[in-house]
Amino acid sequence: MYDVLIIGAGPAGLGAAIYGIRAGFKLAVLDQSPISGGQVLNTYEVDNYLGFSQISGSDISDKFRGHADKLGVEFINEQVLGIENADRVKTVRTDKTTYETRAVILATGAEHLQLGVKGENEFAGMGVSYCATCDGAFFKKRTVAVVGGGDVAVEDAIFLAGMCSKVYLVHRRDKLRAADILQKKLMALSNVEILWDSEVKEINGSDIVENISVFNKKKNESSTLEVNGVFIAVGVKPVTEMFKGLVEMDDGGYIVAGEDCRTSADGIYAAGDIRKKPMRQIITAVADGANAINSLQNYFINN
Ligand code: NAP
């Protein structure tokens, strides 16, 4: 029997793990992947986490995991399928077995959204990618398009511009959503061209991606762009499907919980990107992990 099982080994889960183990709890982190870090692993460069003016996503993930390992946190690489018996003793069901625990911290983060256009599924892995840091090297000296206007799209475009001959950023509005500092870095790159007010309508090719059909909404004009790859970065959705019915969620599937990370179910906490909150950053995810442990300590006083 565990005091607390933490589901997810991203910044929120690892933050909770180091606070939890220091509080003396018998705990484990469950994650299907043996490599910790969550979405941060797909981030080329992190420059807004306190203490690190510039560090790669994989390096900061290694540091987070190294910290947890040093404190002796137990990691279990199994896929969590659901939580049953959400009473005082909760049962966490995985693809291999079940575990009993007094409390659970849900920290499964978020995953990328699909664009939903023709050719997207057909060419997945054949020119269509959702991870520039994973697949960018396949497009060295080639032409690619990035779709989206948020932090991820702009970071991806900057990263790809360092190895591709040309990068198109296709954005549906006339303003980027990304942080100002990222926008400035992007604008300074000579091999990046932004297609404003534009939507990708179709991804085309024979065996691999050859071009995309783009529609400019302001000019009411369609065009074809020759590209070898399309990187889709149009946002994320929470990974909460397996917790439906267990805790209250909003229409987008985000778990309703305040700064104290308490959900609608006793002894179940939500930390990081899966929580309904205004700002999803590494630093806020780590803070959620600490807050969840603090709330849990109060819960254990009475339970
Ligand atoms: P995001 O901030 O939600 O941005 C998604 C972008 O995709 C928006 O520009 C949106 O356009 C566009 N988009 C959405 N649906 C679309 C569609 N169907 N067709 C075309 N474009 C579409 O998502 P994100 O960039 O993945 O970032 C996710 C979260 O992680 C954010 O909270 C972000 O701040 C955070 N993050 C932070 C950092 C950092 O601080 N360095 C790095 C990475 C991620 P509109 O602008 O028109 O809505």
CSV table of C-alpha atoms and ligand atoms in Angstrom, one decimal:
chain,number,residue,atom,x,y,z
A,1,MET,CA,0.0,0.0,0.0
A,2,TYR,CA,1.4,3.4,-1.0
A,3,ASP,CA,0.7,6.7,0.6
A,4,VAL,CA,0.6,8.4,-2.8
A,5,LEU,CA,0.9,7.3,-6.4
A,6,ILE,CA,1.8,10.0,-8.8
A,7,ILE,CA,0.6,9.4,-12.4
A,8,GLY,CA,2.9,11.0,-14.9
A,9,ALA,CA,6.6,11.8,-14.9
A,10,GLY,CA,6.6,15.3,-16.4
A,11,PRO,CA,7.6,18.4,-14.4
A,12,ALA,CA,4.4,18.3,-12.3
A,13,GLY,CA,4.8,14.6,-11.4
A,14,LEU,CA,8.5,14.9,-10.6
A,15,GLY,CA,8.0,18.1,-8.6
A,16,ALA,CA,5.4,16.2,-6.5
A,17,ALA,CA,7.7,13.3,-6.2
A,18,ILE,CA,10.6,15.2,-4.7
A,19,TYR,CA,8.3,17.1,-2.3
A,20,GLY,CA,6.5,13.9,-1.4
A,21,ILE,CA,9.5,11.9,-0.7
A,22,ARG,CA,11.0,14.7,1.4
A,23,ALA,CA,7.7,14.7,3.4
A,24,GLY,CA,8.3,11.0,4.2
A,25,PHE,CA,5.6,9.5,2.0
A,26,LYS,CA,5.8,6.0,0.6
A,27,LEU,CA,5.3,6.9,-3.1
A,28,ALA,CA,5.9,5.9,-6.6
A,29,VAL,CA,5.7,7.6,-10.0
A,30,LEU,CA,3.8,5.7,-12.7
A,31,ASP,CA,4.5,6.5,-16.3
A,32,GLN,CA,4.4,4.3,-19.4
A,33,SER,CA,7.6,5.9,-20.7
A,34,PRO,CA,11.0,5.1,-19.1
A,35,ILE,CA,12.1,8.5,-20.2
A,36,SER,CA,10.9,11.2,-17.8
A,37,GLY,CA,10.0,14.8,-18.9
A,38,GLY,CA,6.7,14.7,-20.7
A,39,GLN,CA,6.2,17.5,-23.2
A,40,VAL,CA,9.5,19.1,-22.2
A,41,LEU,CA,11.3,16.3,-23.9
A,42,ASN,CA,9.9,17.7,-27.2
A,43,THR,CA,11.1,21.2,-26.5
A,44,TYR,CA,14.3,22.3,-28.3
A,45,GLU,CA,15.3,25.0,-25.8
A,46,VAL,CA,14.0,26.2,-22.5
A,47,ASP,CA,15.0,29.7,-21.5
A,48,ASN,CA,12.3,30.7,-19.0
A,49,TYR,CA,12.9,28.3,-16.1
A,50,LEU,CA,14.5,30.0,-13.2
A,51,GLY,CA,18.2,29.2,-12.8
A,52,PHE,CA,18.6,28.1,-16.4
A,53,SER,CA,19.1,30.9,-18.9
A,54,GLN,CA,19.4,28.4,-21.8
A,55,ILE,CA,19.0,24.6,-21.6
A,56,SER,CA,17.7,22.0,-23.9
A,57,GLY,CA,14.4,20.2,-23.1
A,58,SER,CA,16.1,16.9,-22.8
A,59,ASP,CA,18.8,18.2,-20.5
A,60,ILE,CA,16.4,19.9,-18.1
A,61,SER,CA,14.3,16.7,-18.1
A,62,ASP,CA,17.4,14.7,-17.2
A,63,LYS,CA,18.1,17.1,-14.3
A,64,PHE,CA,14.6,16.8,-13.0
A,65,ARG,CA,14.8,13.0,-13.2
A,66,GLY,CA,18.3,12.9,-11.7
A,67,HIS,CA,17.0,14.9,-8.7
A,68,ALA,CA,14.2,12.4,-8.1
A,69,ASP,CA,16.5,9.4,-8.5
A,70,LYS,CA,19.0,10.9,-6.0
A,71,LEU,CA,16.2,11.1,-3.4
A,72,GLY,CA,15.3,7.5,-4.1
A,73,VAL,CA,11.9,7.9,-5.9
A,74,GLU,CA,10.5,4.7,-7.2
A,75,PHE,CA,9.5,4.7,-10.9
A,76,ILE,CA,7.1,2.1,-12.4
A,77,ASN,CA,6.9,2.0,-16.2
A,78,GLU,CA,3.3,0.9,-16.7
A,79,GLN,CA,0.4,2.5,-18.5
A,80,VAL,CA,-2.4,3.6,-16.1
A,81,LEU,CA,-5.8,2.5,-17.4
A,82,GLY,CA,-7.9,4.0,-14.6
A,83,ILE,CA,-8.6,4.4,-10.9
A,84,GLU,CA,-11.2,2.2,-9.1
A,85,ASN,CA,-12.5,2.3,-5.6
A,86,ALA,CA,-11.9,6.0,-5.1
A,87,ASP,CA,-12.6,5.7,-1.4
A,88,ARG,CA,-10.1,5.9,1.4
A,89,VAL,CA,-8.1,3.2,-0.3
A,90,LYS,CA,-7.8,3.8,-4.0
A,91,THR,CA,-7.0,1.2,-6.6
A,92,VAL,CA,-4.9,2.3,-9.6
A,93,ARG,CA,-5.2,-0.2,-12.5
A,94,THR,CA,-2.4,-0.4,-15.0
A,95,ASP,CA,-1.8,-2.5,-18.1
A,96,LYS,CA,0.0,-5.1,-15.9
A,97,THR,CA,-1.5,-5.0,-12.4
A,98,THR,CA,-3.2,-3.0,-9.7
A,99,TYR,CA,-1.8,-0.9,-6.9
A,100,GLU,CA,-3.4,0.3,-3.7
A,101,THR,CA,-2.8,3.8,-2.4
A,102,ARG,CA,-4.2,6.3,0.1
A,103,ALA,CA,-4.0,9.2,-2.4
A,104,VAL,CA,-3.3,9.9,-6.0
A,105,ILE,CA,-1.8,12.8,-7.9
A,106,LEU,CA,-2.9,13.0,-11.5
A,107,ALA,CA,-0.1,14.6,-13.6
A,108,THR,CA,-0.5,13.1,-17.1
A,109,GLY,CA,-0.1,16.4,-18.9
A,110,ALA,CA,-1.2,17.1,-22.4
A,111,GLU,CA,-0.7,15.8,-25.9
A,112,HIS,CA,-0.7,17.5,-29.3
A,113,LEU,CA,-3.9,18.3,-31.2
A,114,GLN,CA,-4.4,17.3,-34.8
A,115,LEU,CA,-5.1,19.8,-37.5
A,116,GLY,CA,-7.8,17.7,-39.0
A,117,VAL,CA,-7.1,18.1,-42.7
A,118,LYS,CA,-7.0,15.7,-45.6
A,119,GLY,CA,-3.6,14.0,-45.8
A,120,GLU,CA,-2.6,14.5,-42.1
A,121,ASN,CA,-3.1,10.9,-41.1
A,122,GLU,CA,-2.1,9.5,-44.4
A,123,PHE,CA,1.3,11.2,-44.3
A,124,ALA,CA,2.0,10.9,-40.6
A,125,GLY,CA,5.6,9.8,-40.3
A,126,MET,CA,6.0,10.4,-44.0
A,127,GLY,CA,6.5,14.2,-43.8
A,128,VAL,CA,3.9,15.1,-41.2
A,129,SER,CA,5.2,15.5,-37.7
A,130,TYR,CA,4.2,16.9,-34.4
A,131,CYS,CA,7.7,17.0,-32.9
A,132,ALA,CA,10.3,19.2,-34.5
A,133,THR,CA,13.1,18.2,-32.1
A,134,CYS,CA,12.4,14.5,-32.8
A,135,ASP,CA,12.0,14.7,-36.6
A,136,GLY,CA,13.7,17.9,-37.6
A,137,ALA,CA,17.0,16.2,-38.6
A,138,PHE,CA,15.2,14.3,-41.4
A,139,PHE,CA,14.6,17.6,-43.1
A,140,LYS,CA,18.1,19.0,-43.2
A,141,LYS,CA,18.6,21.5,-46.1
A,142,ARG,CA,15.0,20.9,-47.1
A,143,THR,CA,11.8,23.0,-47.1
A,144,VAL,CA,9.2,22.6,-44.4
A,145,ALA,CA,6.1,24.3,-43.1
A,146,VAL,CA,5.1,24.8,-39.5
A,147,VAL,CA,1.4,25.3,-38.7
A,148,GLY,CA,0.3,27.3,-35.7
A,149,GLY,CA,1.1,30.6,-34.0
A,150,GLY,CA,1.7,29.7,-30.3
A,151,ASP,CA,4.9,29.1,-28.4
A,152,VAL,CA,5.4,25.6,-29.7
A,153,ALA,CA,5.0,26.6,-33.4
A,154,VAL,CA,7.4,29.5,-33.1
A,155,GLU,CA,9.9,27.5,-31.2
A,156,ASP,CA,9.7,24.8,-33.8
A,157,ALA,CA,10.1,27.3,-36.6
A,158,ILE,CA,13.2,28.7,-35.0
A,159,PHE,CA,14.7,25.3,-34.4
A,160,LEU,CA,14.0,24.1,-37.9
A,161,ALA,CA,15.4,27.3,-39.4
A,162,GLY,CA,18.7,26.2,-38.1
A,163,MET,CA,18.8,23.1,-40.3
A,164,CYS,CA,16.3,23.5,-43.1
A,165,SER,CA,16.9,25.7,-46.1
A,166,LYS,CA,13.5,27.3,-45.8
A,167,VAL,CA,10.7,27.4,-43.2
A,168,TYR,CA,7.2,28.6,-43.8
A,169,LEU,CA,5.1,29.4,-40.7
A,170,VAL,CA,1.5,29.2,-41.6
A,171,HIS,CA,-0.8,31.0,-39.2
A,172,ARG,CA,-4.5,31.5,-39.3
A,173,ARG,CA,-4.5,35.1,-37.9
A,174,ASP,CA,-2.4,38.2,-38.4
A,175,LYS,CA,-0.9,38.1,-34.9
A,176,LEU,CA,1.2,35.4,-33.3
A,177,ARG,CA,0.2,34.1,-29.9
A,178,ALA,CA,3.8,33.2,-28.9
A,179,ALA,CA,5.8,35.1,-26.3
A,180,ASP,CA,7.3,38.3,-27.6
A,181,ILE,CA,10.9,37.1,-27.1
A,182,LEU,CA,10.2,34.1,-29.4
A,183,GLN,CA,8.6,36.3,-32.0
A,184,LYS,CA,11.7,38.6,-32.1
A,185,LYS,CA,14.0,35.6,-32.5
A,186,LEU,CA,11.8,34.3,-35.3
A,187,MET,CA,11.6,37.7,-37.2
A,188,ALA,CA,15.4,37.9,-37.2
A,189,LEU,CA,15.7,34.7,-39.3
A,190,SER,CA,16.2,35.2,-43.0
A,191,ASN,CA,15.0,31.8,-44.1
A,192,VAL,CA,11.6,32.0,-42.3
A,193,GLU,CA,8.6,33.3,-44.1
A,194,ILE,CA,5.3,33.8,-42.3
A,195,LEU,CA,2.1,33.2,-44.2
A,196,TRP,CA,-0.4,35.3,-42.3
A,197,ASP,CA,-4.2,34.8,-42.2
A,198,SER,CA,-3.6,31.4,-43.9
A,199,GLU,CA,-5.0,28.0,-43.3
A,200,VAL,CA,-3.6,24.6,-44.5
A,201,LYS,CA,-6.4,22.9,-46.3
A,202,GLU,CA,-4.8,19.8,-47.5
A,203,ILE,CA,-1.5,17.9,-47.3
A,204,ASN,CA,-0.6,16.3,-50.6
A,205,GLY,CA,2.0,13.9,-52.1
A,206,SER,CA,2.4,10.4,-53.5
A,207,ASP,CA,4.3,8.3,-50.9
A,208,ILE,CA,5.7,11.3,-49.0
A,209,VAL,CA,4.6,14.9,-48.5
A,210,GLU,CA,5.3,17.0,-51.6
A,211,ASN,CA,3.1,20.1,-51.1
A,212,ILE,CA,0.3,21.7,-49.1
A,213,SER,CA,-2.7,23.6,-50.2
A,214,VAL,CA,-3.0,26.9,-48.4
A,215,PHE,CA,-5.9,29.3,-48.3
A,216,ASN,CA,-5.4,33.0,-47.5
A,217,LYS,CA,-8.6,34.2,-45.8
A,218,LYS,CA,-8.0,37.9,-46.2
A,219,LYS,CA,-7.1,37.7,-49.9
A,220,ASN,CA,-9.5,34.9,-50.6
A,221,GLU,CA,-6.7,33.2,-52.4
A,222,SER,CA,-5.6,29.5,-52.7
A,223,SER,CA,-2.1,28.5,-53.4
A,224,THR,CA,0.2,25.4,-53.4
A,225,LEU,CA,3.4,25.4,-51.4
A,226,GLU,CA,6.1,22.9,-52.3
A,227,VAL,CA,7.3,21.4,-49.0
A,228,ASN,CA,9.1,18.3,-47.8
A,229,GLY,CA,7.6,18.3,-44.3
A,230,VAL,CA,4.8,19.7,-42.3
A,231,PHE,CA,5.2,20.3,-38.6
A,232,ILE,CA,1.8,20.7,-36.8
A,233,ALA,CA,1.8,22.7,-33.6
A,234,VAL,CA,-1.8,23.8,-33.2
A,235,GLY,CA,-2.2,23.3,-29.4
A,236,VAL,CA,-2.6,20.6,-26.9
A,237,LYS,CA,-5.4,18.6,-25.1
A,238,PRO,CA,-5.2,17.1,-21.6
A,239,VAL,CA,-4.5,13.4,-21.2
A,240,THR,CA,-7.5,12.7,-18.9
A,241,GLU,CA,-9.6,10.3,-20.9
A,242,MET,CA,-9.0,7.5,-18.4
A,243,PHE,CA,-10.1,9.7,-15.4
A,244,LYS,CA,-13.5,10.6,-16.9
A,245,GLY,CA,-16.2,10.1,-14.3
A,246,LEU,CA,-13.7,10.0,-11.5
A,247,VAL,CA,-13.2,13.8,-11.1
A,248,GLU,CA,-14.9,16.9,-12.4
A,249,MET,CA,-13.6,18.2,-15.7
A,250,ASP,CA,-14.5,21.2,-17.9
A,251,ASP,CA,-15.7,20.9,-21.5
A,252,GLY,CA,-12.1,20.6,-22.8
A,253,GLY,CA,-11.3,17.7,-20.5
A,254,TYR,CA,-9.2,19.7,-18.1
A,255,ILE,CA,-9.6,18.7,-14.5
A,256,VAL,CA,-11.3,21.3,-12.3
A,257,ALA,CA,-9.0,22.1,-9.4
A,258,GLY,CA,-7.7,25.2,-7.7
A,259,GLU,CA,-4.2,26.3,-6.8
A,260,ASP,CA,-4.3,23.7,-4.0
A,261,CYS,CA,-4.8,21.0,-6.8
A,262,ARG,CA,-7.7,19.4,-4.9
A,263,THR,CA,-10.2,17.8,-7.3
A,264,SER,CA,-13.8,16.9,-6.7
A,265,ALA,CA,-12.8,13.5,-5.3
A,266,ASP,CA,-11.2,13.2,-1.8
A,267,GLY,CA,-7.6,12.3,-1.9
A,268,ILE,CA,-7.2,12.8,-5.6
A,269,TYR,CA,-5.2,15.8,-6.8
A,270,ALA,CA,-4.5,17.3,-10.3
A,271,ALA,CA,-1.1,18.9,-11.0
A,272,GLY,CA,0.4,20.5,-14.1
A,273,ASP,CA,-1.1,20.9,-17.6
A,274,ILE,CA,-4.1,18.7,-16.9
A,275,ARG,CA,-5.5,21.2,-14.4
A,276,LYS,CA,-7.8,23.9,-15.5
A,277,LYS,CA,-5.6,27.0,-15.1
A,278,PRO,CA,-4.5,30.2,-16.9
A,279,MET,CA,-0.8,29.5,-17.4
A,280,ARG,CA,0.8,26.2,-18.5
A,281,GLN,CA,4.5,26.4,-18.1
A,282,ILE,CA,7.2,24.2,-16.6
A,283,ILE,CA,7.5,26.4,-13.6
A,284,THR,CA,3.8,26.4,-12.9
A,285,ALA,CA,3.7,22.6,-13.3
A,286,VAL,CA,6.5,22.1,-10.8
A,287,ALA,CA,4.7,24.4,-8.4
A,288,ASP,CA,1.5,22.4,-8.8
A,289,GLY,CA,3.4,19.3,-7.8
A,290,ALA,CA,4.6,21.0,-4.6
A,291,ASN,CA,1.1,22.4,-3.8
A,292,ALA,CA,-0.5,18.9,-4.4
A,293,ILE,CA,1.8,17.4,-1.8
A,294,ASN,CA,1.0,20.2,0.6
A,295,SER,CA,-2.8,19.6,0.2
A,296,LEU,CA,-2.2,15.9,0.6
A,297,GLN,CA,-0.5,16.4,3.9
A,298,ASN,CA,-3.5,18.2,5.2
A,299,TYR,CA,-5.8,15.5,3.9
A,300,PHE,CA,-3.8,12.8,5.7
A,301,ILE,CA,-4.2,14.6,9.0
A,302,ASN,CA,-8.0,13.7,8.8
A,303,ASN,CA,-7.9,10.5,6.8
B,1,NAP,P1,-1.3,27.3,-28.0
B,1,NAP,O1,-0.6,28.3,-27.2
B,1,NAP,O2,-2.7,26.9,-27.7
B,1,NAP,O3,-1.3,27.8,-29.5
B,1,NAP,C1,-1.9,27.0,-30.5
B,1,NAP,C2,-1.7,27.8,-31.8
B,1,NAP,O4,-2.3,27.0,-32.9
B,1,NAP,C3,-2.5,29.1,-31.8
B,1,NAP,O5,-1.7,30.1,-32.5
B,1,NAP,C4,-3.7,28.8,-32.6
B,1,NAP,O6,-4.2,29.9,-33.3
B,1,NAP,C5,-3.3,27.8,-33.6
B,1,NAP,N1,-4.4,26.9,-33.9
B,1,NAP,C6,-5.2,26.2,-33.1
B,1,NAP,N2,-6.1,25.4,-33.8
B,1,NAP,C7,-5.8,25.6,-35.1
B,1,NAP,C8,-6.3,25.1,-36.3
B,1,NAP,N3,-7.3,24.3,-36.3
B,1,NAP,N4,-5.8,25.5,-37.4
B,1,NAP,C9,-4.7,26.4,-37.4
B,1,NAP,N5,-4.2,26.9,-36.3
B,1,NAP,C10,-4.7,26.5,-35.1
B,1,NAP,O7,-0.5,25.9,-28.0
B,1,NAP,P2,1.0,25.5,-27.9
B,1,NAP,O8,1.9,26.5,-28.7
B,1,NAP,O9,1.1,24.1,-28.2
B,1,NAP,O10,1.4,25.7,-26.4
B,1,NAP,C11,0.7,25.0,-25.4
B,1,NAP,C12,0.9,25.6,-24.0
B,1,NAP,O11,2.3,25.3,-23.6
B,1,NAP,C13,0.7,27.1,-24.0
B,1,NAP,O12,0.1,27.4,-22.8
B,1,NAP,C14,2.1,27.6,-24.1
B,1,NAP,O13,2.3,28.9,-23.5
B,1,NAP,C15,2.9,26.6,-23.3
B,1,NAP,N6,4.3,26.5,-23.8
B,1,NAP,C16,5.2,27.4,-23.3
B,1,NAP,C17,6.5,27.5,-23.7
B,1,NAP,C18,7.5,28.4,-23.2
B,1,NAP,O14,7.1,29.2,-22.3
B,1,NAP,N7,8.7,28.5,-23.7
B,1,NAP,C19,6.9,26.6,-24.7
B,1,NAP,C20,6.0,25.7,-25.2
B,1,NAP,C21,4.7,25.7,-24.8
B,1,NAP,P3,-4.8,31.3,-32.7
B,1,NAP,O15,-3.6,32.0,-32.1
B,1,NAP,O16,-5.5,31.9,-33.8
B,1,NAP,O17,-5.7,30.7,-31.6
